[in-house]
Structures are given as C-alpha cells and as structure tokens.
Amino acid sequence: MAKDLELFDNKIIVLYILDTNSKALSIDQIAKFCEDFDDITYFDICAYIEDLKSSNFIKETLQDGNLLYEITENGTLTLRELLELIPGVNLYNIKKIINKNMVKIKTDYSIDTVIIPIKSEEFKVSCYIKDGNDELVNITMYAGNKNQAKNISRNWSQNAETIYSKLLELMTKDDDE
C-alpha cells in the first residue's frame, strides 16, 4: 500500500512539473526537475509518463525529432483536485525543489540577445544560444536603426530554435545530396 501511495505522489509531481511549465518538456528535462527527489529515478519517470499518457493526463508530441510532453486539460483538472489531498508541507517542499531546479535548467539552456550601440542610429545585435557554459551559436548582425535592432532581438527570442535548426541543416548539408 505504501509503495502504491508513493507511486501516486510521484505521478502528481510529474503532472505538477508539466503544469508549471509554459512549454512541453522532454523526459530528460523532467528528470532534471526530479533529480533532488531521492525516490524518483529516470526509469521511474519513463514509467510515470507512459501511465499518465495512457490515462490522457498528458500528451506526447514530436518536435524537431524530440519527444515532448505536456499536460492535457484533463490532467490539469485532475491535478487541481489531487493537490488538495497533499499535506501543505509536502506541497511546499515539492514547489521548493522544482523551483530550485527550474532556475538550474534555465541556466543550463538559454536563448538571449545583446544590443550593442555602434553610432547614434547603428547597432549590432548579438544573438546566442547557450547550453550550460557551451555556446551553441552566436550570430552578430548589423541593424541600421533601433527599431530594426529590437525586431532582430524579439524574433531571435521567439524563433531561435527554428533558426538554429535551419542554420545547422544548411551548414552541414553535403553537396553530394
């Protein structure tokens, strides 16, 4: 009975992680959120994901060759009802661990830009993607005015992963293909 209750609690943790994120997550990302929980292993997470999928609490999508998971409306409604059953201290600890790991995950992978003034109405915009301390890409572009610099920055922030994938595809293309 205690093992069943632990499994139930751990599935709630996975649902909670997916509910608190604004975008779909991979199993690896979910595992990073759970690394401070002693009783949740990577293999457990894979099993929880399968159970939650079969119960229609989460859905799986394929995006750029990666399987990503997000909570469904049914999962969100069920989670709201179940959170009332978790004692306040446990919920507080869950939130604390997840928030700590969220900061760690955000610093592990970041997309950002830096606008650098050159002259009165000329700018350079450095657009980058970092994975931890490794810089995956850094593109510096010229912008003729402040509005153009802001547009480059905004568009990079919204489309960096797509732009990076396309650049990688074009740059690694074999001429014989």
PDB file of C-alpha atoms in Angstrom:
ATOM      1  CA  MET A   1       0.000   0.000   0.000  1.00  0.00           C
ATOM      2  CA  ALA A   2       2.820   2.452   0.879  1.00  0.00           C
ATOM      3  CA  LYS A   3       4.520   1.731  -2.481  1.00  0.00           C
ATOM      4  CA  ASP A   4       1.240   2.473  -4.325  1.00  0.00           C
ATOM      5  CA  LEU A   5       0.881   5.768  -2.446  1.00  0.00           C
ATOM      6  CA  GLU A   6       4.497   6.721  -3.285  1.00  0.00           C
ATOM      7  CA  LEU A   7       3.835   5.980  -6.973  1.00  0.00           C
ATOM      8  CA  PHE A   8       0.690   8.108  -6.817  1.00  0.00           C
ATOM      9  CA  ASP A   9       2.604  11.010  -5.219  1.00  0.00           C
ATOM     10  CA  ASN A  10       5.408  10.781  -7.771  1.00  0.00           C
ATOM     11  CA  LYS A  11       2.983  10.874 -10.691  1.00  0.00           C
ATOM     12  CA  ILE A  12       1.454  14.005  -9.147  1.00  0.00           C
ATOM     13  CA  ILE A  13       4.951  15.523  -9.046  1.00  0.00           C
ATOM     14  CA  VAL A  14       5.409  14.832 -12.784  1.00  0.00           C
ATOM     15  CA  LEU A  15       1.984  16.345 -13.529  1.00  0.00           C
ATOM     16  CA  TYR A  16       2.840  19.363 -11.379  1.00  0.00           C
ATOM     17  CA  ILE A  17       6.138  19.890 -13.245  1.00  0.00           C
ATOM     18  CA  LEU A  18       4.359  19.795 -16.605  1.00  0.00           C
ATOM     19  CA  ASP A  19       1.628  22.104 -15.317  1.00  0.00           C
ATOM     20  CA  THR A  20       4.060  24.754 -14.055  1.00  0.00           C
ATOM     21  CA  ASN A  21       5.983  24.968 -17.339  1.00  0.00           C
ATOM     22  CA  SER A  22       4.828  27.116 -20.213  1.00  0.00           C
ATOM     23  CA  LYS A  23       6.139  24.725 -22.857  1.00  0.00           C
ATOM     24  CA  ALA A  24       6.346  20.997 -23.415  1.00  0.00           C
ATOM     25  CA  LEU A  25       9.278  19.158 -21.813  1.00  0.00           C
ATOM     26  CA  SER A  26      11.392  16.151 -22.756  1.00  0.00           C
ATOM     27  CA  ILE A  27      11.889  13.238 -20.368  1.00  0.00           C
ATOM     28  CA  ASP A  28      15.450  14.486 -19.764  1.00  0.00           C
ATOM     29  CA  GLN A  29      14.136  17.903 -18.712  1.00  0.00           C
ATOM     30  CA  ILE A  30      11.548  16.314 -16.413  1.00  0.00           C
ATOM     31  CA  ALA A  31      14.331  14.166 -14.926  1.00  0.00           C
ATOM     32  CA  LYS A  32      16.387  17.297 -14.206  1.00  0.00           C
ATOM     33  CA  PHE A  33      13.457  18.729 -12.269  1.00  0.00           C
ATOM     34  CA  CYS A  34      13.247  15.490 -10.268  1.00  0.00           C
ATOM     35  CA  GLU A  35      16.937  14.953  -9.534  1.00  0.00           C
ATOM     36  CA  ASP A  36      16.624  16.141  -5.921  1.00  0.00           C
ATOM     37  CA  PHE A  37      13.824  13.688  -5.133  1.00  0.00           C
ATOM     38  CA  ASP A  38      15.509  10.609  -3.630  1.00  0.00           C
ATOM     39  CA  ASP A  39      12.873   8.113  -4.690  1.00  0.00           C
ATOM     40  CA  ILE A  40      12.413   9.100  -8.367  1.00  0.00           C
ATOM     41  CA  THR A  41      14.770   7.644 -10.971  1.00  0.00           C
ATOM     42  CA  TYR A  42      14.944   8.263 -14.704  1.00  0.00           C
ATOM     43  CA  PHE A  43      13.358   4.858 -15.333  1.00  0.00           C
ATOM     44  CA  ASP A  44      10.538   5.667 -12.907  1.00  0.00           C
ATOM     45  CA  ILE A  45       9.845   8.885 -14.820  1.00  0.00           C
ATOM     46  CA  CYS A  46       9.611   6.928 -18.094  1.00  0.00           C
ATOM     47  CA  ALA A  47       7.054   4.597 -16.487  1.00  0.00           C
ATOM     48  CA  TYR A  48       5.087   7.515 -14.995  1.00  0.00           C
ATOM     49  CA  ILE A  49       4.998   9.229 -18.397  1.00  0.00           C
ATOM     50  CA  GLU A  50       3.575   6.091 -20.019  1.00  0.00           C
ATOM     51  CA  ASP A  51       0.924   5.696 -17.295  1.00  0.00           C
ATOM     52  CA  LEU A  52      -0.049   9.376 -17.442  1.00  0.00           C
ATOM     53  CA  LYS A  53      -0.241   9.221 -21.254  1.00  0.00           C
ATOM     54  CA  SER A  54      -2.470   6.151 -21.216  1.00  0.00           C
ATOM     55  CA  SER A  55      -4.777   7.926 -18.740  1.00  0.00           C
ATOM     56  CA  ASN A  56      -4.917  11.006 -21.021  1.00  0.00           C
ATOM     57  CA  PHE A  57      -3.417  13.244 -18.339  1.00  0.00           C
ATOM     58  CA  ILE A  58      -0.517  14.208 -20.615  1.00  0.00           C
ATOM     59  CA  LYS A  59       0.065  14.191 -24.340  1.00  0.00           C
ATOM     60  CA  GLU A  60       3.156  13.401 -26.349  1.00  0.00           C
ATOM     61  CA  THR A  61       4.270  15.398 -29.382  1.00  0.00           C
ATOM     62  CA  LEU A  62       7.201  15.001 -31.752  1.00  0.00           C
ATOM     63  CA  GLN A  63       9.003  18.299 -32.308  1.00  0.00           C
ATOM     64  CA  ASP A  64      12.270  18.581 -34.247  1.00  0.00           C
ATOM     65  CA  GLY A  65      12.928  14.878 -33.670  1.00  0.00           C
ATOM     66  CA  ASN A  66      12.366  15.130 -29.900  1.00  0.00           C
ATOM     67  CA  LEU A  67       9.508  13.605 -27.927  1.00  0.00           C
ATOM     68  CA  LEU A  68       7.971  16.281 -25.731  1.00  0.00           C
ATOM     69  CA  TYR A  69       5.258  16.025 -23.095  1.00  0.00           C
ATOM     70  CA  GLU A  70       2.664  18.486 -21.867  1.00  0.00           C
ATOM     71  CA  ILE A  71      -0.276  18.276 -19.526  1.00  0.00           C
ATOM     72  CA  THR A  72      -3.762  17.945 -21.007  1.00  0.00           C
ATOM     73  CA  GLU A  73      -6.849  19.790 -19.819  1.00  0.00           C
ATOM     74  CA  ASN A  74      -7.968  16.566 -18.135  1.00  0.00           C
ATOM     75  CA  GLY A  75      -4.559  16.346 -16.424  1.00  0.00           C
ATOM     76  CA  THR A  76      -4.789  19.948 -15.215  1.00  0.00           C
ATOM     77  CA  LEU A  77      -8.279  19.445 -13.763  1.00  0.00           C
ATOM     78  CA  THR A  78      -7.258  16.190 -12.069  1.00  0.00           C
ATOM     79  CA  LEU A  79      -4.097  17.786 -10.681  1.00  0.00           C
ATOM     80  CA  ARG A  80      -6.096  20.654  -9.134  1.00  0.00           C
ATOM     81  CA  GLU A  81      -8.322  18.158  -7.339  1.00  0.00           C
ATOM     82  CA  LEU A  82      -5.402  15.994  -6.194  1.00  0.00           C
ATOM     83  CA  LEU A  83      -3.299  18.893  -4.896  1.00  0.00           C
ATOM     84  CA  GLU A  84      -5.903  19.426  -2.206  1.00  0.00           C
ATOM     85  CA  LEU A  85      -5.101  15.925  -0.915  1.00  0.00           C
ATOM     86  CA  ILE A  86      -1.369  16.613  -0.454  1.00  0.00           C
ATOM     87  CA  PRO A  87      -0.480  17.934   3.001  1.00  0.00           C
ATOM     88  CA  GLY A  88       0.718  21.567   2.838  1.00  0.00           C
ATOM     89  CA  VAL A  89       4.281  20.827   3.958  1.00  0.00           C
ATOM     90  CA  ASN A  90       4.808  18.269   1.178  1.00  0.00           C
ATOM     91  CA  LEU A  91       3.425  20.622  -1.454  1.00  0.00           C
ATOM     92  CA  TYR A  92       5.688  23.383  -0.165  1.00  0.00           C
ATOM     93  CA  ASN A  93       8.732  21.070  -0.392  1.00  0.00           C
ATOM     94  CA  ILE A  94       7.748  19.957  -3.888  1.00  0.00           C
ATOM     95  CA  LYS A  95       7.439  23.577  -5.049  1.00  0.00           C
ATOM     96  CA  LYS A  96      10.755  24.482  -3.418  1.00  0.00           C
ATOM     97  CA  ILE A  97      12.670  21.645  -5.114  1.00  0.00           C
ATOM     98  CA  ILE A  98      11.028  22.234  -8.501  1.00  0.00           C
ATOM     99  CA  ASN A  99      11.662  25.993  -8.394  1.00  0.00           C
ATOM    100  CA  LYS A 100      15.313  25.415  -7.458  1.00  0.00           C
ATOM    101  CA  ASN A 101      15.739  23.013 -10.365  1.00  0.00           C
ATOM    102  CA  MET A 102      13.834  25.345 -12.721  1.00  0.00           C
ATOM    103  CA  VAL A 103      16.493  28.002 -12.134  1.00  0.00           C
ATOM    104  CA  LYS A 104      19.196  25.397 -12.768  1.00  0.00           C
ATOM    105  CA  ILE A 105      17.530  24.228 -16.004  1.00  0.00           C
ATOM    106  CA  LYS A 106      17.049  27.780 -17.256  1.00  0.00           C
ATOM    107  CA  THR A 107      20.740  28.494 -16.706  1.00  0.00           C
ATOM    108  CA  ASP A 108      21.666  25.229 -18.410  1.00  0.00           C
ATOM    109  CA  TYR A 109      19.955  26.326 -21.618  1.00  0.00           C
ATOM    110  CA  SER A 110      19.493  29.959 -22.521  1.00  0.00           C
ATOM    111  CA  ILE A 111      18.499  31.985 -25.549  1.00  0.00           C
ATOM    112  CA  ASP A 112      19.215  35.689 -25.453  1.00  0.00           C
ATOM    113  CA  THR A 113      20.405  38.759 -27.337  1.00  0.00           C
ATOM    114  CA  VAL A 114      22.591  41.739 -26.584  1.00  0.00           C
ATOM    115  CA  ILE A 115      22.047  45.022 -28.446  1.00  0.00           C
ATOM    116  CA  ILE A 116      25.303  46.955 -28.815  1.00  0.00           C
ATOM    117  CA  PRO A 117      25.217  50.618 -29.958  1.00  0.00           C
ATOM    118  CA  ILE A 118      27.827  51.458 -32.631  1.00  0.00           C
ATOM    119  CA  LYS A 119      26.918  55.028 -33.591  1.00  0.00           C
ATOM    120  CA  SER A 120      23.886  57.225 -32.964  1.00  0.00           C
ATOM    121  CA  GLU A 121      21.481  55.127 -35.087  1.00  0.00           C
ATOM    122  CA  GLU A 122      23.556  51.998 -35.776  1.00  0.00           C
ATOM    123  CA  PHE A 123      23.567  48.858 -33.682  1.00  0.00           C
ATOM    124  CA  LYS A 124      24.962  45.348 -33.574  1.00  0.00           C
ATOM    125  CA  VAL A 125      22.756  42.603 -32.211  1.00  0.00           C
ATOM    126  CA  SER A 126      24.461  39.541 -30.780  1.00  0.00           C
ATOM    127  CA  CYS A 127      22.055  36.589 -30.793  1.00  0.00           C
ATOM    128  CA  TYR A 128      23.077  33.418 -28.967  1.00  0.00           C
ATOM    129  CA  ILE A 129      22.046  30.036 -27.620  1.00  0.00           C
ATOM    130  CA  LYS A 130      23.986  28.586 -24.697  1.00  0.00           C
ATOM    131  CA  ASP A 131      23.802  25.110 -23.258  1.00  0.00           C
ATOM    132  CA  GLY A 132      25.352  25.452 -19.817  1.00  0.00           C
ATOM    133  CA  ASN A 133      28.754  27.004 -20.407  1.00  0.00           C
ATOM    134  CA  ASP A 134      28.872  25.888 -24.053  1.00  0.00           C
ATOM    135  CA  GLU A 135      27.848  28.412 -26.657  1.00  0.00           C
ATOM    136  CA  LEU A 136      25.954  26.535 -29.388  1.00  0.00           C
ATOM    137  CA  VAL A 137      25.637  29.542 -31.674  1.00  0.00           C
ATOM    138  CA  ASN A 138      26.411  33.247 -31.577  1.00  0.00           C
ATOM    139  CA  ILE A 139      25.392  35.385 -34.528  1.00  0.00           C
ATOM    140  CA  THR A 140      26.134  39.098 -34.549  1.00  0.00           C
ATOM    141  CA  MET A 141      24.083  41.128 -37.005  1.00  0.00           C
ATOM    142  CA  TYR A 142      24.133  44.745 -38.091  1.00  0.00           C
ATOM    143  CA  ALA A 143      20.971  46.794 -37.517  1.00  0.00           C
ATOM    144  CA  GLY A 144      20.518  50.159 -39.258  1.00  0.00           C
ATOM    145  CA  ASN A 145      18.293  51.607 -36.543  1.00  0.00           C
ATOM    146  CA  LYS A 146      16.957  50.968 -33.048  1.00  0.00           C
ATOM    147  CA  ASN A 147      13.650  49.537 -34.274  1.00  0.00           C
ATOM    148  CA  GLN A 148      15.427  47.016 -36.517  1.00  0.00           C
ATOM    149  CA  ALA A 149      17.670  46.001 -33.586  1.00  0.00           C
ATOM    150  CA  LYS A 150      14.605  45.430 -31.379  1.00  0.00           C
ATOM    151  CA  ASN A 151      12.925  43.362 -34.107  1.00  0.00           C
ATOM    152  CA  ILE A 152      16.034  41.182 -34.535  1.00  0.00           C
ATOM    153  CA  SER A 153      16.167  40.676 -30.770  1.00  0.00           C
ATOM    154  CA  ARG A 154      12.453  39.840 -30.467  1.00  0.00           C
ATOM    155  CA  ASN A 155      12.440  37.495 -33.469  1.00  0.00           C
ATOM    156  CA  TRP A 156      15.534  35.678 -32.209  1.00  0.00           C
ATOM    157  CA  SER A 157      13.938  35.178 -28.798  1.00  0.00           C
ATOM    158  CA  GLN A 158      10.765  33.759 -30.355  1.00  0.00           C
ATOM    159  CA  ASN A 159      12.361  31.673 -33.135  1.00  0.00           C
ATOM    160  CA  ALA A 160      15.922  30.823 -32.044  1.00  0.00           C
ATOM    161  CA  GLU A 161      15.455  27.061 -32.015  1.00  0.00           C
ATOM    162  CA  THR A 162      13.931  27.059 -35.510  1.00  0.00           C
ATOM    163  CA  ILE A 163      16.624  29.409 -36.844  1.00  0.00           C
ATOM    164  CA  TYR A 164      19.375  27.315 -35.245  1.00  0.00           C
ATOM    165  CA  SER A 165      17.948  24.074 -36.694  1.00  0.00           C
ATOM    166  CA  LYS A 166      17.722  25.609 -40.167  1.00  0.00           C
ATOM    167  CA  LEU A 167      21.265  27.026 -39.943  1.00  0.00           C
ATOM    168  CA  LEU A 168      22.584  23.662 -38.802  1.00  0.00           C
ATOM    169  CA  GLU A 169      20.790  21.919 -41.656  1.00  0.00           C
ATOM    170  CA  LEU A 170      22.144  24.386 -44.245  1.00  0.00           C
ATOM    171  CA  MET A 171      25.661  24.464 -42.826  1.00  0.00           C
ATOM    172  CA  THR A 172      26.041  20.678 -42.578  1.00  0.00           C
ATOM    173  CA  LYS A 173      24.425  19.895 -45.930  1.00  0.00           C
ATOM    174  CA  ASP A 174      26.545  17.611 -48.062  1.00  0.00           C
ATOM    175  CA  ASP A 175      26.962  18.960 -51.604  1.00  0.00           C
ATOM    176  CA  ASP A 176      26.544  15.433 -52.989  1.00  0.00           C
ATOM    177  CA  GLU A 177      22.977  15.205 -51.684  1.00  0.00           C
TER     178      GLU A 177
END
